Structure formats: C-alpha cells, structure tokens
Coordinates of C-alpha atoms in Angstrom, one line a residue:
X35 CA -58.0 -65.3 19.1
X36 CA -59.8 -63.7 16.1
X37 CA -62.4 -65.6 14.3
X38 CA -62.3 -66.4 10.5
X39 CA -65.0 -66.8 8.1
X40 CA -65.5 -68.4 4.7
X41 CA -66.1 -65.9 1.9
X42 CA -66.7 -67.2 -1.9
X43 CA -64.7 -70.2 -0.9
X44 CA -61.8 -68.2 0.5
X45 CA -60.8 -67.9 4.2
X46 CA -60.9 -64.4 4.9
X47 CA -61.3 -62.4 8.2
X48 CA -64.4 -60.5 8.4
X49 CA -65.4 -57.9 11.1
X50 CA -69.0 -59.4 12.0
X51 CA -66.8 -62.4 13.1
X52 CA -65.0 -60.7 15.8
X53 CA -65.1 -62.1 19.1
X54 CA -66.9 -59.9 21.4
X55 CA -65.9 -59.3 25.1
X56 CA -68.6 -61.5 26.5
X57 CA -67.7 -64.6 24.1
X58 CA -64.1 -64.2 23.4
X59 CA -56.1 -68.0 23.9
X60 CA -53.7 -69.5 21.6
X61 CA -55.1 -73.0 21.1
X62 CA -52.9 -75.6 23.1
X63 CA -50.8 -72.7 24.4
X64 CA -49.3 -72.1 27.9
X65 CA -49.4 -69.2 30.0
X66 CA -47.0 -66.6 30.0
X67 CA -44.8 -64.9 32.9
X68 CA -45.0 -61.5 33.6
X69 CA -42.6 -59.6 31.4
X70 CA -42.0 -62.5 28.9
X71 CA -43.8 -60.7 26.2
X72 CA -43.4 -57.0 26.9
X73 CA -44.3 -56.1 23.4
X74 CA -47.6 -57.8 23.6
X75 CA -50.8 -55.5 23.4
X76 CA -54.5 -56.0 24.1
X77 CA -56.9 -54.1 21.9
X78 CA -60.5 -53.6 22.8
X79 CA -61.8 -52.2 19.7
X80 CA -64.8 -50.0 19.8
X81 CA -67.2 -50.7 17.1
X82 CA -70.8 -49.6 16.3
X83 CA -72.2 -53.0 17.3
X84 CA -69.9 -53.3 20.5
X85 CA -66.4 -53.9 21.4
X86 CA -64.0 -56.5 19.9
X87 CA -60.7 -58.1 20.8
X88 CA -57.6 -58.0 18.8
X89 CA -53.8 -58.3 19.8
X90 CA -51.0 -56.0 18.8
X91 CA -47.3 -55.4 19.0
X92 CA -45.7 -52.5 20.4
X93 CA -43.2 -51.0 17.8
X94 CA -42.2 -47.9 19.9
X95 CA -43.4 -45.9 22.9
X96 CA -46.0 -44.4 20.7
X97 CA -47.1 -46.9 17.9
X98 CA -48.8 -50.3 17.8
X99 CA -48.8 -52.8 14.9
X100 CA -52.1 -54.8 14.3
X101 CA -54.1 -56.3 11.7
X102 CA -56.0 -54.2 9.1
X103 CA -59.1 -56.0 9.7
X104 CA -59.1 -55.2 13.5
X105 CA -59.4 -51.5 12.5
X106 CA -62.4 -52.0 10.1
X107 CA -65.2 -49.7 11.5
X108 CA -63.3 -48.8 14.5
X109 CA -64.0 -45.6 16.4
X110 CA -61.3 -46.0 19.2
X111 CA -59.2 -48.6 21.0
X112 CA -58.4 -49.4 24.4
X113 CA -54.9 -50.3 24.6
X114 CA -53.5 -52.2 27.3
X115 CA -49.8 -52.9 27.6
X116 CA -47.7 -54.7 30.1
X117 CA -50.7 -57.0 31.2
X118 CA -50.6 -60.8 31.5
X119 CA -53.4 -61.6 33.7
X120 CA -56.5 -59.7 32.3
X121 CA -58.3 -60.1 35.8
X122 CA -55.2 -58.9 37.8
X123 CA -55.5 -55.1 37.4
X124 CA -53.5 -54.3 40.6
X125 CA -50.3 -55.9 40.5
X126 CA -49.0 -56.4 36.8
X127 CA -47.7 -53.0 36.2
X128 CA -50.3 -52.4 33.1
X129 CA -50.7 -49.2 31.3
X130 CA -54.3 -48.7 29.7
X131 CA -54.7 -45.9 27.3
X132 CA -57.3 -44.7 24.7
X133 CA -56.4 -44.3 20.9
X134 CA -58.2 -42.9 18.3
X135 CA -55.6 -42.5 15.7
X136 CA -54.6 -45.3 13.2
X137 CA -53.7 -46.0 9.5
X138 CA -54.7 -49.0 7.7
X139 CA -52.9 -50.2 4.7
X140 CA -54.2 -48.5 1.9
X141 CA -54.4 -51.6 -0.4
X142 CA -55.9 -54.0 2.6
X143 CA -58.4 -56.2 1.0
X144 CA -60.6 -58.0 3.2
X145 CA -62.0 -60.5 0.8
X146 CA -58.5 -61.9 0.3
X147 CA -56.8 -61.0 3.7
X148 CA -54.1 -59.0 1.8
X149 CA -52.1 -56.3 3.0
X150 CA -53.7 -56.9 6.6
X151 CA -51.8 -54.5 8.5
X152 CA -52.5 -51.3 10.5
X153 CA -50.6 -49.0 13.0
X154 CA -52.4 -47.3 16.1
X155 CA -50.9 -44.2 17.5
X156 CA -51.2 -43.9 21.3
X157 CA -52.2 -40.5 22.4
X158 CA -48.7 -39.8 24.1
X159 CA -45.6 -41.7 24.5
X160 CA -45.6 -44.6 27.1
X161 CA -42.9 -45.2 29.8
X162 CA -40.8 -48.0 28.8
X163 CA -40.0 -50.4 31.4
X164 CA -39.3 -54.5 32.1
X165 CA -42.9 -55.2 31.3
X166 CA -43.6 -52.7 28.3
X167 CA -40.9 -53.0 25.5
X168 CA -41.1 -52.7 22.0
X169 CA -40.4 -55.5 19.5
X170 CA -37.7 -55.4 16.9
X171 CA -38.7 -55.0 13.2
X172 CA -37.0 -57.4 10.9
X173 CA -34.4 -56.7 8.4
X174 CA -33.7 -58.2 5.0
X175 CA -35.8 -60.5 3.1
X176 CA -35.6 -64.0 4.8
X177 CA -38.6 -66.1 4.1
X178 CA -38.0 -67.7 7.7
X179 CA -39.1 -71.3 6.4
X180 CA -38.5 -74.0 8.8
X181 CA -37.5 -71.6 11.6
X182 CA -39.1 -71.9 14.9
X183 CA -41.3 -69.1 15.8
X184 CA -43.8 -68.1 19.0
X185 CA -47.5 -66.7 18.7
X186 CA -49.0 -65.2 21.8
X187 CA -52.5 -63.7 22.6
X188 CA -55.5 -63.7 24.8
X189 CA -57.7 -65.4 22.2
X190 CA -60.0 -68.6 22.6
X191 CA -58.5 -71.5 24.0
X192 CA -60.8 -73.6 21.9
X193 CA -63.6 -73.2 19.4
X194 CA -66.6 -71.9 21.5
X195 CA -64.4 -71.7 24.6
X196 CA -63.8 -68.8 26.9
X197 CA -61.2 -66.1 26.7
X198 CA -58.0 -66.8 28.1
X199 CA -57.7 -65.0 31.6
X200 CA -53.9 -64.9 31.2
X201 CA -51.7 -64.4 28.2
X202 CA -51.0 -67.4 26.3
X203 CA -48.2 -68.5 24.0
X204 CA -47.2 -71.4 21.8
X205 CA -44.4 -72.5 19.7
X206 CA -44.8 -72.8 15.9
X207 CA -42.7 -73.5 12.9
X208 CA -42.7 -71.4 9.6
X209 CA -43.8 -73.5 6.7
X210 CA -43.5 -72.5 3.1
X211 CA -46.0 -70.6 1.1
X212 CA -46.5 -73.5 -1.3
X213 CA -46.9 -76.1 1.5
X214 CA -49.4 -73.4 2.9
X215 CA -51.4 -73.6 -0.3
X216 CA -52.1 -77.2 0.2
X217 CA -54.6 -75.9 2.9
X218 CA -55.6 -72.4 1.8
X219 CA -56.5 -71.2 -1.9
X220 CA -53.6 -69.7 -3.6
X221 CA -55.4 -66.5 -3.9
X222 CA -55.2 -65.8 -0.3
X223 CA -51.6 -67.0 0.3
X224 CA -49.4 -64.3 -1.3
X225 CA -45.9 -63.3 -1.4
X226 CA -46.9 -61.1 1.7
X227 CA -48.3 -63.8 3.7
X228 CA -46.3 -66.2 6.1
X229 CA -47.7 -69.5 7.5
X230 CA -46.6 -71.4 10.8
X231 CA -48.1 -74.5 12.2
X232 CA -47.6 -76.2 15.6
X233 CA -46.4 -79.8 16.0
X234 CA -49.1 -80.4 18.5
X235 CA -51.9 -78.5 16.9
X236 CA -50.9 -75.3 18.5
X237 CA -52.7 -72.5 16.9
X238 CA -53.8 -68.8 17.0
X239 CA -57.7 -68.6 17.3
X240 CA -60.3 -66.1 17.7
X241 CA -59.3 -63.0 19.6
X242 CA -55.8 -63.3 18.6
X243 CA -55.8 -61.5 15.3
X244 CA -53.3 -58.6 14.9
X245 CA -51.0 -60.2 17.7
X246 CA -47.3 -60.8 17.1
X247 CA -45.4 -63.9 15.6
X248 CA -41.9 -63.6 16.8
X249 CA -38.6 -65.5 16.1
X250 CA -38.5 -68.1 19.0
X251 CA -35.1 -66.8 20.5
X252 CA -35.2 -63.2 19.5
X253 CA -37.8 -60.4 19.8
X254 CA -38.0 -60.1 16.1
X255 CA -41.5 -59.7 14.7
X256 CA -42.0 -61.6 11.5
X257 CA -45.9 -61.9 11.3
X258 CA -49.0 -60.5 12.4
X259 CA -52.1 -62.9 13.1
X260 CA -54.3 -62.5 10.2
X261 CA -56.7 -65.7 9.4
X262 CA -57.0 -69.3 10.0
X263 CA -59.1 -72.2 9.0
X264 CA -63.0 -71.7 8.6
X265 CA -63.4 -75.1 10.2
X266 CA -61.9 -74.1 13.6
X267 CA -58.7 -73.4 15.5
X268 CA -58.3 -77.1 16.9
X269 CA -57.9 -78.9 13.6
X270 CA -54.0 -78.2 13.4
X271 CA -54.0 -76.5 10.1
X272 CA -51.5 -73.6 9.7
X273 CA -52.3 -70.2 10.9
X274 CA -51.8 -67.3 8.2
X275 CA -49.9 -64.2 8.9
X276 CA -49.0 -60.8 7.4
X277 CA -45.5 -61.2 6.5
X278 CA -43.7 -58.3 8.3
X279 CA -40.7 -58.2 5.9
X280 CA -43.2 -57.0 3.3
X281 CA -44.3 -54.0 5.3
X282 CA -41.4 -52.8 7.0
X283 CA -41.0 -49.7 4.6
X284 CA -44.8 -49.0 5.1
X285 CA -44.7 -49.1 8.8
X286 CA -41.7 -46.7 8.8
X287 CA -43.4 -44.6 6.3
X288 CA -46.5 -44.1 8.6
X289 CA -44.8 -44.1 12.0
X290 CA -41.3 -42.3 11.4
X291 CA -39.5 -45.1 13.0

C-alpha cells in the first residue's frame, strides 16, 4: 500500500513516496475471493515521473473516491474495476478504463494530511454486475470507535516487499482519536481523521492509499486510506484514514450523488 514519509516531525503522505509499478498488500492480510469486494478500485496514476499505485472505492457507475494525495501531479488514471488477481486478465471480469477528470478537496493539505480525499470521474458509466458494485456512503456522525472494519488493497505485503498479485484484506478495529494521538502528532489526527488497528499487526501499506475501509458486516465506507507510520507497516501501529462521515456533503456536492 502507499508509502508515507516524515515531514517536519509529522507523518504525512508525499507523492514522491508513491510505490511505482515496479517496486510496489495489506500487511498480514489474506487473499480476497472474486466478488468479495466489488467496490474495490485499482488506480494506476500517471505522473510526470512514471506511474504510481493507489486504491479507490466505487461510489456509483461513474465516480470513484480516493485519497487526495493520490491525485497530486496526476495527468490521468488507469482505473481497474472487478479485479482480484492482477495477473489474471482473462477470467475475472475486470473493467479497465482511462479517466482524466478529478476533483481534489480544495482544503487538502499534504503536510498535515488533512482533507485527504478526491473523486475521479469515469469517462462513461460502467455496467454494474456481481463483481462491480458501488459501496454505501455512511449516514449520521457515528465515530465508529471499537467497531470492526475491513481494509483492502493490492499494496505491499511487507516493507520493501513485492506488490500483492491478489487483492488482500484484513480485519481492523477503529480506535478513538485520543488513543491515535499516542502514536501520531495531534496536528495530523484531526476530527476528520479515523484511526484503526489490527490485533495481529494487520495494516495498510505502500500502494493501499485511497483504498476503502468498510464496516465488517456491511458495505458502508467509513475510511479512505491516508497515512501510516514512517517506521514501517509491520510494526502494528494504527493506520490513519480520512473519516468519510466528514466528507459526505463534499462528495455529494461534486458528484451529484
């Protein structure tokens, strides 16, 4: 999953730290079955220096939610839907399109990883089926503290490791923001931040940024993978996510959903 860098004693994401296609799973995760996460999106982000990997969540037949930092410097996105095994291009019913339109949150701050959300518009509506389905947006203002959630992505399986060939997922539990500040500087753990941690050191990692965090027993999107600890993904530290309840109005405004 996406790599995170230390900036001014704060842990924040940086475009230069994106994993490339050559050097880019959820750490301590397990392989997903076809159709298990039909809202999961893979983004190959075209940048001036090459391509980077990010995740995303399908919101409708034409809109994808990802992290704001995944769009920095982007000129286009190769968007893959319905895939599980990256190497099996024949049998998983994947849809691959190229998108060029996106909106990043106008108050996104890469230094503090605040408002780390963006939406990507697909060139035309995609056909929904058992393998391609939108995720649900949350309602209300629940903090989700102590609730079980699931993160998924194709990012690194360990620091310096290989990209996951098959989509990985892992169970986590949401922790309070006050508990999260024991790991991260309070300047980066905002009200719009949600933190979650695995019992067995499960974690998002390089290449997972922008990907979904959903409630365990529902397809309700509560987080967007944003940043992690600069010392690595295998230490068991909480992962930090953009809190989706804080951005539902913004998402609806820019997508018309």
